[in-house]
């Protein structure tokens, strides 16, 4: 995908991303649920997420009866890499195939490595979902589209790290949730939140209640409904949040989703993509924090510097 020295943000508008990101979304749920079943629960479900890597995205180390292994979507070689700390490896091709074929190949590879695991085969957060082992529809996979989207996520994470460095309160890692396939970072005010109503497809209400048990301002990047986009929302939603003036000009409040959205294309095409995205992240956070009366003086600091503490520490 075209990138230039002056603009490292890939152009995601020149290829049909959605069929490939939909496939990766479903395949990632298979792998994510493996990690989920073998990892102790951590607050806000942080134990089950993926992290970007230099080749794609990864589970990081997973443990099974004392043995460590890692599962990585290697988008440079179009393989799911499964590597054990003992030096054993298996590969599952990322190609045009059904979810059932990917599921069966992945489970077989894990069994061959001596780490069999049973997972819930229903996808999460997807309406009208079909169980992994029953989803025989062919799924598209375009390697160039997959790599372009991943490289876009790397640029997003780079800016998210700057935004993350400004906050000293409780904050999530920058991680990739396989439920909705979004790269996200979440800030917490330190106060409890009212019980979440739940209602997410194939997600126990208790999981949603625990995830949103505290007041948050959350931002992320996802394939979107019609095009890749950044989002920002608050829970609980403070009065007047939807009326806040946010930046840049291309940002808008989506009344159906109940969150602010900013098209990826608007960021990439701006004179300074980093500044445009940071403006969106900061202004939407302030819209939530100011209206909900967060103790911002206790939670924020100057943006992090490379290799040294901020001068105001």
mmCIF file of C-alpha atoms in Angstrom:
data_model
loop_
_atom_site.group_PDB
_atom_site.id
_atom_site.type_symbol
_atom_site.label_atom_id
_atom_site.label_comp_id
_atom_site.label_asym_id
_atom_site.label_seq_id
_atom_site.Cartn_x
_atom_site.Cartn_y
_atom_site.Cartn_z
ATOM 1 C CA UNK A 1 0.000 0.000 0.000
ATOM 2 C CA UNK A 2 1.338 3.447 -0.882
ATOM 3 C CA UNK A 3 3.280 5.182 1.868
ATOM 4 C CA UNK A 4 5.676 8.053 1.498
ATOM 5 C CA UNK A 5 8.537 9.254 3.713
ATOM 6 C CA UNK A 6 6.435 12.312 4.564
ATOM 7 C CA UNK A 7 3.273 10.341 5.251
ATOM 8 C CA UNK A 8 3.763 6.868 6.738
ATOM 9 C CA UNK A 9 0.000 6.423 7.156
ATOM 10 C CA UNK A 10 -1.197 3.831 4.565
ATOM 11 C CA UNK A 11 -3.959 4.789 2.169
ATOM 12 C CA UNK A 12 -6.780 2.449 3.198
ATOM 13 C CA UNK A 13 -9.222 3.815 0.626
ATOM 14 C CA UNK A 14 -7.593 2.211 -2.405
ATOM 15 C CA UNK A 15 -8.504 -1.386 -1.569
ATOM 16 C CA UNK A 16 -11.595 -3.206 -0.352
ATOM 17 C CA UNK A 17 -10.573 -3.713 3.264
ATOM 18 C CA UNK A 18 -13.773 -4.963 4.796
ATOM 19 C CA UNK A 19 -13.833 -8.587 3.534
ATOM 20 C CA UNK A 20 -10.277 -9.117 4.822
ATOM 21 C CA UNK A 21 -10.780 -7.365 8.174
ATOM 22 C CA UNK A 22 -14.009 -9.331 8.656
ATOM 23 C CA UNK A 23 -12.086 -12.573 8.125
ATOM 24 C CA UNK A 24 -9.289 -11.526 10.472
ATOM 25 C CA UNK A 25 -11.893 -10.479 13.038
ATOM 26 C CA UNK A 26 -13.483 -13.934 13.095
ATOM 27 C CA UNK A 27 -10.182 -15.830 12.965
ATOM 28 C CA UNK A 28 -8.837 -13.672 15.780
ATOM 29 C CA UNK A 29 -11.802 -14.672 17.930
ATOM 30 C CA UNK A 30 -10.761 -18.324 17.640
ATOM 31 C CA UNK A 31 -7.250 -17.500 18.838
ATOM 32 C CA UNK A 32 -8.442 -14.981 21.414
ATOM 33 C CA UNK A 33 -10.691 -17.546 23.014
ATOM 34 C CA UNK A 34 -7.735 -19.921 23.341
ATOM 35 C CA UNK A 35 -5.925 -17.282 25.364
ATOM 36 C CA UNK A 36 -9.103 -16.545 27.306
ATOM 37 C CA UNK A 37 -9.474 -20.175 28.425
ATOM 38 C CA UNK A 38 -5.851 -20.524 29.548
ATOM 39 C CA UNK A 39 -5.275 -17.182 31.307
ATOM 40 C CA UNK A 40 -6.422 -16.012 34.762
ATOM 41 C CA UNK A 41 -9.092 -13.335 34.587
ATOM 42 C CA UNK A 42 -7.771 -9.774 34.884
ATOM 43 C CA UNK A 43 -9.906 -6.679 35.455
ATOM 44 C CA UNK A 44 -11.757 -5.331 32.421
ATOM 45 C CA UNK A 45 -10.943 -8.552 30.468
ATOM 46 C CA UNK A 46 -7.407 -7.308 29.776
ATOM 47 C CA UNK A 47 -6.053 -10.854 30.026
ATOM 48 C CA UNK A 48 -7.600 -11.878 26.697
ATOM 49 C CA UNK A 49 -6.465 -9.149 24.296
ATOM 50 C CA UNK A 50 -3.872 -9.050 21.523
ATOM 51 C CA UNK A 51 -0.893 -6.722 21.128
ATOM 52 C CA UNK A 52 0.603 -5.366 17.930
ATOM 53 C CA UNK A 53 3.944 -6.832 16.929
ATOM 54 C CA UNK A 54 6.613 -6.237 14.334
ATOM 55 C CA UNK A 55 4.946 -8.803 12.074
ATOM 56 C CA UNK A 56 1.229 -8.486 12.888
ATOM 57 C CA UNK A 57 -0.486 -9.043 16.219
ATOM 58 C CA UNK A 58 0.104 -11.542 18.988
ATOM 59 C CA UNK A 59 -1.285 -13.103 22.141
ATOM 60 C CA UNK A 60 2.047 -12.878 23.924
ATOM 61 C CA UNK A 61 2.987 -15.908 26.082
ATOM 62 C CA UNK A 62 0.176 -18.301 27.020
ATOM 63 C CA UNK A 63 0.659 -21.063 29.596
ATOM 64 C CA UNK A 64 -0.704 -24.619 29.529
ATOM 65 C CA UNK A 65 0.300 -26.980 32.355
ATOM 66 C CA UNK A 66 3.476 -24.990 32.858
ATOM 67 C CA UNK A 67 4.397 -24.890 29.155
ATOM 68 C CA UNK A 68 4.595 -21.549 27.391
ATOM 69 C CA UNK A 69 3.519 -20.888 23.823
ATOM 70 C CA UNK A 70 2.605 -17.890 21.698
ATOM 71 C CA UNK A 71 0.133 -17.395 18.853
ATOM 72 C CA UNK A 72 0.874 -14.617 16.379
ATOM 73 C CA UNK A 73 -0.949 -13.491 13.263
ATOM 74 C CA UNK A 74 2.137 -13.021 11.096
ATOM 75 C CA UNK A 75 0.827 -10.777 8.345
ATOM 76 C CA UNK A 76 4.192 -10.607 6.580
ATOM 77 C CA UNK A 77 4.142 -14.335 5.846
ATOM 78 C CA UNK A 78 0.331 -14.798 5.902
ATOM 79 C CA UNK A 79 0.502 -17.424 8.623
ATOM 80 C CA UNK A 80 -0.781 -17.929 12.128
ATOM 81 C CA UNK A 81 2.427 -18.825 13.949
ATOM 82 C CA UNK A 82 2.163 -21.079 17.000
ATOM 83 C CA UNK A 83 5.516 -21.340 18.764
ATOM 84 C CA UNK A 84 6.297 -23.093 22.034
ATOM 85 C CA UNK A 85 9.125 -22.237 24.401
ATOM 86 C CA UNK A 86 10.381 -25.798 23.762
ATOM 87 C CA UNK A 87 11.127 -24.873 20.147
ATOM 88 C CA UNK A 88 8.171 -26.666 18.550
ATOM 89 C CA UNK A 89 6.212 -24.806 15.897
ATOM 90 C CA UNK A 90 3.082 -25.083 13.807
ATOM 91 C CA UNK A 91 1.737 -22.823 11.075
ATOM 92 C CA UNK A 92 -1.834 -22.222 9.871
ATOM 93 C CA UNK A 93 -2.228 -20.478 6.512
ATOM 94 C CA UNK A 94 -4.048 -17.163 6.291
ATOM 95 C CA UNK A 95 -5.776 -17.467 2.950
ATOM 96 C CA UNK A 96 -9.208 -17.566 1.332
ATOM 97 C CA UNK A 97 -10.986 -20.131 3.512
ATOM 98 C CA UNK A 98 -13.932 -20.598 5.826
ATOM 99 C CA UNK A 99 -13.963 -19.862 9.533
ATOM 100 C CA UNK A 100 -14.606 -23.587 10.084
ATOM 101 C CA UNK A 101 -11.466 -24.518 8.137
ATOM 102 C CA UNK A 102 -9.350 -22.038 10.119
ATOM 103 C CA UNK A 103 -10.851 -23.223 13.416
ATOM 104 C CA UNK A 104 -10.219 -26.891 12.647
ATOM 105 C CA UNK A 105 -6.647 -26.268 11.484
ATOM 106 C CA UNK A 106 -5.848 -24.162 14.560
ATOM 107 C CA UNK A 107 -7.309 -26.655 17.028
ATOM 108 C CA UNK A 108 -5.470 -29.517 15.287
ATOM 109 C CA UNK A 109 -2.176 -27.610 15.477
ATOM 110 C CA UNK A 110 -2.626 -26.986 19.200
ATOM 111 C CA UNK A 111 -3.430 -30.656 19.809
ATOM 112 C CA UNK A 112 -0.293 -31.709 17.904
ATOM 113 C CA UNK A 113 1.752 -29.405 20.152
ATOM 114 C CA UNK A 114 0.274 -30.988 23.270
ATOM 115 C CA UNK A 115 -1.864 -28.009 24.273
ATOM 116 C CA UNK A 116 -5.434 -29.089 23.534
ATOM 117 C CA UNK A 117 -8.084 -26.624 24.694
ATOM 118 C CA UNK A 118 -11.866 -26.418 24.500
ATOM 119 C CA UNK A 119 -13.324 -23.021 23.643
ATOM 120 C CA UNK A 120 -16.791 -21.528 23.320
ATOM 121 C CA UNK A 121 -17.327 -21.703 19.566
ATOM 122 C CA UNK A 122 -19.790 -18.805 19.311
ATOM 123 C CA UNK A 123 -18.297 -15.473 18.168
ATOM 124 C CA UNK A 124 -18.746 -12.568 20.589
ATOM 125 C CA UNK A 125 -20.200 -9.120 19.875
ATOM 126 C CA UNK A 126 -21.384 -10.157 16.398
ATOM 127 C CA UNK A 127 -25.152 -10.218 15.734
ATOM 128 C CA UNK A 128 -26.530 -13.296 13.973
ATOM 129 C CA UNK A 129 -23.208 -15.083 14.474
ATOM 130 C CA UNK A 130 -22.561 -18.678 13.412
ATOM 131 C CA UNK A 131 -20.487 -21.085 15.505
ATOM 132 C CA UNK A 132 -16.891 -21.369 14.302
ATOM 133 C CA UNK A 133 -17.173 -25.041 13.406
ATOM 134 C CA UNK A 134 -20.419 -24.452 11.470
ATOM 135 C CA UNK A 135 -19.335 -21.379 9.494
ATOM 136 C CA UNK A 136 -18.417 -22.898 6.123
ATOM 137 C CA UNK A 137 -18.820 -19.742 4.020
ATOM 138 C CA UNK A 138 -15.661 -18.826 2.134
ATOM 139 C CA UNK A 139 -13.957 -15.759 3.626
ATOM 140 C CA UNK A 140 -11.872 -13.409 1.525
ATOM 141 C CA UNK A 141 -8.260 -12.721 2.440
ATOM 142 C CA UNK A 142 -6.200 -10.118 0.607
ATOM 143 C CA UNK A 143 -2.620 -10.086 1.959
ATOM 144 C CA UNK A 144 -2.006 -6.506 0.822
ATOM 145 C CA UNK A 145 -5.180 -5.285 2.538
ATOM 146 C CA UNK A 146 -4.271 -7.151 5.736
ATOM 147 C CA UNK A 147 -0.799 -5.623 5.807
ATOM 148 C CA UNK A 148 -2.088 -2.127 5.040
ATOM 149 C CA UNK A 149 -4.568 -2.268 7.911
ATOM 150 C CA UNK A 150 -1.912 -3.589 10.313
ATOM 151 C CA UNK A 151 0.525 -0.855 9.284
ATOM 152 C CA UNK A 152 -2.205 1.697 9.867
ATOM 153 C CA UNK A 153 -2.709 0.264 13.347
ATOM 154 C CA UNK A 154 1.018 0.646 14.013
ATOM 155 C CA UNK A 155 0.766 4.357 13.194
ATOM 156 C CA UNK A 156 -2.334 4.642 15.376
ATOM 157 C CA UNK A 157 -0.567 2.921 18.275
ATOM 158 C CA UNK A 158 2.402 5.288 17.934
ATOM 159 C CA UNK A 159 0.091 8.283 18.465
ATOM 160 C CA UNK A 160 -1.931 6.481 21.134
ATOM 161 C CA UNK A 161 1.338 6.036 23.080
ATOM 162 C CA UNK A 162 1.806 9.816 23.139
ATOM 163 C CA UNK A 163 -1.762 10.280 24.350
ATOM 164 C CA UNK A 164 -1.320 7.491 26.917
ATOM 165 C CA UNK A 165 1.808 9.181 28.280
ATOM 166 C CA UNK A 166 -0.251 12.192 29.382
ATOM 167 C CA UNK A 167 -2.231 10.200 31.969
ATOM 168 C CA UNK A 168 -1.029 8.882 35.351
ATOM 169 C CA UNK A 169 -4.321 7.474 36.637
ATOM 170 C CA UNK A 170 -5.527 3.963 35.974
ATOM 171 C CA UNK A 171 -5.287 3.338 32.243
ATOM 172 C CA UNK A 172 -5.484 0.269 30.051
ATOM 173 C CA UNK A 173 -2.664 -0.989 27.865
ATOM 174 C CA UNK A 174 -2.985 -0.158 24.184
ATOM 175 C CA UNK A 175 -4.412 -3.448 23.024
ATOM 176 C CA UNK A 176 -6.450 -5.090 20.292
ATOM 177 C CA UNK A 177 -9.800 -6.472 21.431
ATOM 178 C CA UNK A 178 -10.929 -9.404 19.328
ATOM 179 C CA UNK A 179 -14.575 -8.919 20.331
ATOM 180 C CA UNK A 180 -15.027 -5.911 18.046
ATOM 181 C CA UNK A 181 -11.526 -5.945 16.502
ATOM 182 C CA UNK A 182 -10.635 -2.496 17.819
ATOM 183 C CA UNK A 183 -7.312 -1.092 18.970
ATOM 184 C CA UNK A 184 -8.202 0.701 22.181
ATOM 185 C CA UNK A 185 -6.907 2.689 25.142
ATOM 186 C CA UNK A 186 -9.142 3.467 28.125
ATOM 187 C CA UNK A 187 -8.738 6.015 30.922
ATOM 188 C CA UNK A 188 -10.424 5.688 34.319
ATOM 189 C CA UNK A 189 -11.539 8.470 36.650
ATOM 190 C CA UNK A 190 -11.112 6.340 39.775
ATOM 191 C CA UNK A 191 -14.831 6.352 40.575
ATOM 192 C CA UNK A 192 -17.352 3.522 40.366
ATOM 193 C CA UNK A 193 -19.914 3.497 37.570
ATOM 194 C CA UNK A 194 -23.570 2.394 37.609
ATOM 195 C CA UNK A 195 -24.175 -1.224 36.511
ATOM 196 C CA UNK A 196 -23.861 -1.636 32.760
ATOM 197 C CA UNK A 197 -27.088 -2.900 31.118
ATOM 198 C CA UNK A 198 -25.249 -5.554 29.090
ATOM 199 C CA UNK A 199 -26.962 -6.870 25.997
ATOM 200 C CA UNK A 200 -23.882 -7.465 23.832
ATOM 201 C CA UNK A 201 -24.381 -10.427 21.467
ATOM 202 C CA UNK A 202 -23.010 -13.665 22.957
ATOM 203 C CA UNK A 203 -21.295 -11.831 25.823
ATOM 204 C CA UNK A 204 -22.443 -12.617 29.377
ATOM 205 C CA UNK A 205 -23.903 -9.521 31.027
ATOM 206 C CA UNK A 206 -21.553 -10.081 33.967
ATOM 207 C CA UNK A 207 -18.572 -9.555 31.635
ATOM 208 C CA UNK A 208 -19.963 -6.231 30.409
ATOM 209 C CA UNK A 209 -20.761 -5.127 33.981
ATOM 210 C CA UNK A 210 -17.214 -5.910 35.113
ATOM 211 C CA UNK A 211 -15.683 -4.205 32.075
ATOM 212 C CA UNK A 212 -17.633 -1.008 32.786
ATOM 213 C CA UNK A 213 -17.677 -1.171 36.580
ATOM 214 C CA UNK A 214 -15.727 2.092 36.764
ATOM 215 C CA UNK A 215 -16.130 5.461 35.077
ATOM 216 C CA UNK A 216 -14.203 5.585 31.785
ATOM 217 C CA UNK A 217 -13.255 7.623 28.769
ATOM 218 C CA UNK A 218 -12.261 5.254 25.991
ATOM 219 C CA UNK A 219 -10.834 5.799 22.523
ATOM 220 C CA UNK A 220 -9.936 3.427 19.743
ATOM 221 C CA UNK A 221 -9.608 2.552 16.084
ATOM 222 C CA UNK A 222 -11.664 -0.075 14.254
ATOM 223 C CA UNK A 223 -12.671 -1.104 10.702
ATOM 224 C CA UNK A 224 -15.902 0.806 11.183
ATOM 225 C CA UNK A 225 -19.293 0.307 9.587
ATOM 226 C CA UNK A 226 -18.589 1.933 6.215
ATOM 227 C CA UNK A 227 -14.907 2.861 6.557
ATOM 228 C CA UNK A 228 -12.090 2.682 9.132
ATOM 229 C CA UNK A 229 -12.586 5.227 11.878
ATOM 230 C CA UNK A 230 -11.486 6.438 15.279
ATOM 231 C CA UNK A 231 -14.018 6.522 18.090
ATOM 232 C CA UNK A 232 -14.308 8.006 21.560
ATOM 233 C CA UNK A 233 -17.007 7.409 24.155
ATOM 234 C CA UNK A 234 -17.653 7.770 27.875
ATOM 235 C CA UNK A 235 -19.391 5.532 30.389
ATOM 236 C CA UNK A 236 -21.506 6.632 32.081
ATOM 237 C CA UNK A 237 -22.321 9.316 29.534
ATOM 238 C CA UNK A 238 -22.140 12.758 31.190
ATOM 239 C CA UNK A 239 -24.819 15.333 30.448
ATOM 240 C CA UNK A 240 -24.047 17.328 27.334
ATOM 241 C CA UNK A 241 -21.326 14.991 26.091
ATOM 242 C CA UNK A 242 -22.897 14.760 22.645
ATOM 243 C CA UNK A 243 -22.981 18.562 22.342
ATOM 244 C CA UNK A 244 -19.295 19.083 23.027
ATOM 245 C CA UNK A 245 -17.175 20.927 20.493
ATOM 246 C CA UNK A 246 -14.365 18.552 19.542
ATOM 247 C CA UNK A 247 -11.492 18.556 17.075
ATOM 248 C CA UNK A 248 -10.653 18.233 14.237
ATOM 249 C CA UNK A 249 -13.485 19.591 12.119
ATOM 250 C CA UNK A 250 -14.135 16.188 10.503
ATOM 251 C CA UNK A 251 -15.095 14.637 13.865
ATOM 252 C CA UNK A 252 -18.794 14.171 14.602
ATOM 253 C CA UNK A 253 -21.081 12.592 17.178
ATOM 254 C CA UNK A 254 -22.919 9.478 15.997
ATOM 255 C CA UNK A 255 -26.265 9.397 17.792
ATOM 256 C CA UNK A 256 -26.871 5.723 16.981
ATOM 257 C CA UNK A 257 -23.553 4.546 18.396
ATOM 258 C CA UNK A 258 -23.489 7.183 21.129
ATOM 259 C CA UNK A 259 -19.865 8.140 20.512
ATOM 260 C CA UNK A 260 -17.661 10.538 18.600
ATOM 261 C CA UNK A 261 -16.240 9.310 15.291
ATOM 262 C CA UNK A 262 -13.421 10.539 13.078
ATOM 263 C CA UNK A 263 -12.753 8.913 9.682
ATOM 264 C CA UNK A 264 -9.260 7.491 9.224
ATOM 265 C CA UNK A 265 -9.114 9.137 5.817
ATOM 266 C CA UNK A 266 -9.586 12.569 7.368
ATOM 267 C CA UNK A 267 -6.580 12.002 9.606
ATOM 268 C CA UNK A 268 -4.363 10.610 6.850
ATOM 269 C CA UNK A 269 -5.161 13.432 4.442
ATOM 270 C CA UNK A 270 -4.655 16.209 6.985
ATOM 271 C CA UNK A 271 -1.572 18.428 6.926
ATOM 272 C CA UNK A 272 -0.369 16.837 10.185
ATOM 273 C CA UNK A 273 -1.996 13.417 10.836
ATOM 274 C CA UNK A 274 -0.400 13.023 14.270
ATOM 275 C CA UNK A 275 -1.685 16.393 15.439
ATOM 276 C CA UNK A 276 -5.150 15.741 14.015
ATOM 277 C CA UNK A 277 -5.489 12.437 15.853
ATOM 278 C CA UNK A 278 -4.093 13.835 19.096
ATOM 279 C CA UNK A 279 -6.573 16.709 18.881
ATOM 280 C CA UNK A 280 -9.427 14.214 18.553
ATOM 281 C CA UNK A 281 -8.200 12.089 21.463
ATOM 282 C CA UNK A 282 -7.592 15.060 23.752
ATOM 283 C CA UNK A 283 -10.740 17.039 22.953
ATOM 284 C CA UNK A 284 -13.083 14.053 23.297
ATOM 285 C CA UNK A 285 -11.408 13.043 26.563
ATOM 286 C CA UNK A 286 -11.835 16.577 27.883
ATOM 287 C CA UNK A 287 -15.475 16.540 26.786
ATOM 288 C CA UNK A 288 -16.000 13.520 29.038
ATOM 289 C CA UNK A 289 -13.707 14.449 31.925
ATOM 290 C CA UNK A 290 -14.830 18.057 32.290
ATOM 291 C CA UNK A 291 -18.535 17.252 32.147
ATOM 292 C CA UNK A 292 -18.158 14.389 34.629
ATOM 293 C CA UNK A 293 -15.930 16.482 36.918
ATOM 294 C CA UNK A 294 -12.889 14.209 36.910
ATOM 295 C CA UNK A 295 -10.042 15.283 39.230
ATOM 296 C CA UNK A 296 -7.878 16.061 36.240
ATOM 297 C CA UNK A 297 -5.077 17.709 38.226
ATOM 298 C CA UNK A 298 -4.417 14.361 39.942
ATOM 299 C CA UNK A 299 -4.678 12.264 36.786
ATOM 300 C CA UNK A 300 -2.686 14.105 34.134
ATOM 301 C CA UNK A 301 0.887 15.125 33.390
ATOM 302 C CA UNK A 302 2.934 16.524 30.496
ATOM 303 C CA UNK A 303 3.331 14.336 27.421
ATOM 304 C CA UNK A 304 6.096 11.759 27.785
ATOM 305 C CA UNK A 305 9.522 12.412 26.327
ATOM 306 C CA UNK A 306 11.836 9.954 24.620
ATOM 307 C CA UNK A 307 14.174 8.386 27.153
ATOM 308 C CA UNK A 308 13.611 10.746 30.067
ATOM 309 C CA UNK A 309 11.019 11.977 32.534
ATOM 310 C CA UNK A 310 8.898 15.014 31.699
ATOM 311 C CA UNK A 311 10.373 18.172 33.191
ATOM 312 C CA UNK A 312 7.368 18.747 35.445
ATOM 313 C CA UNK A 313 7.795 15.473 37.348
#
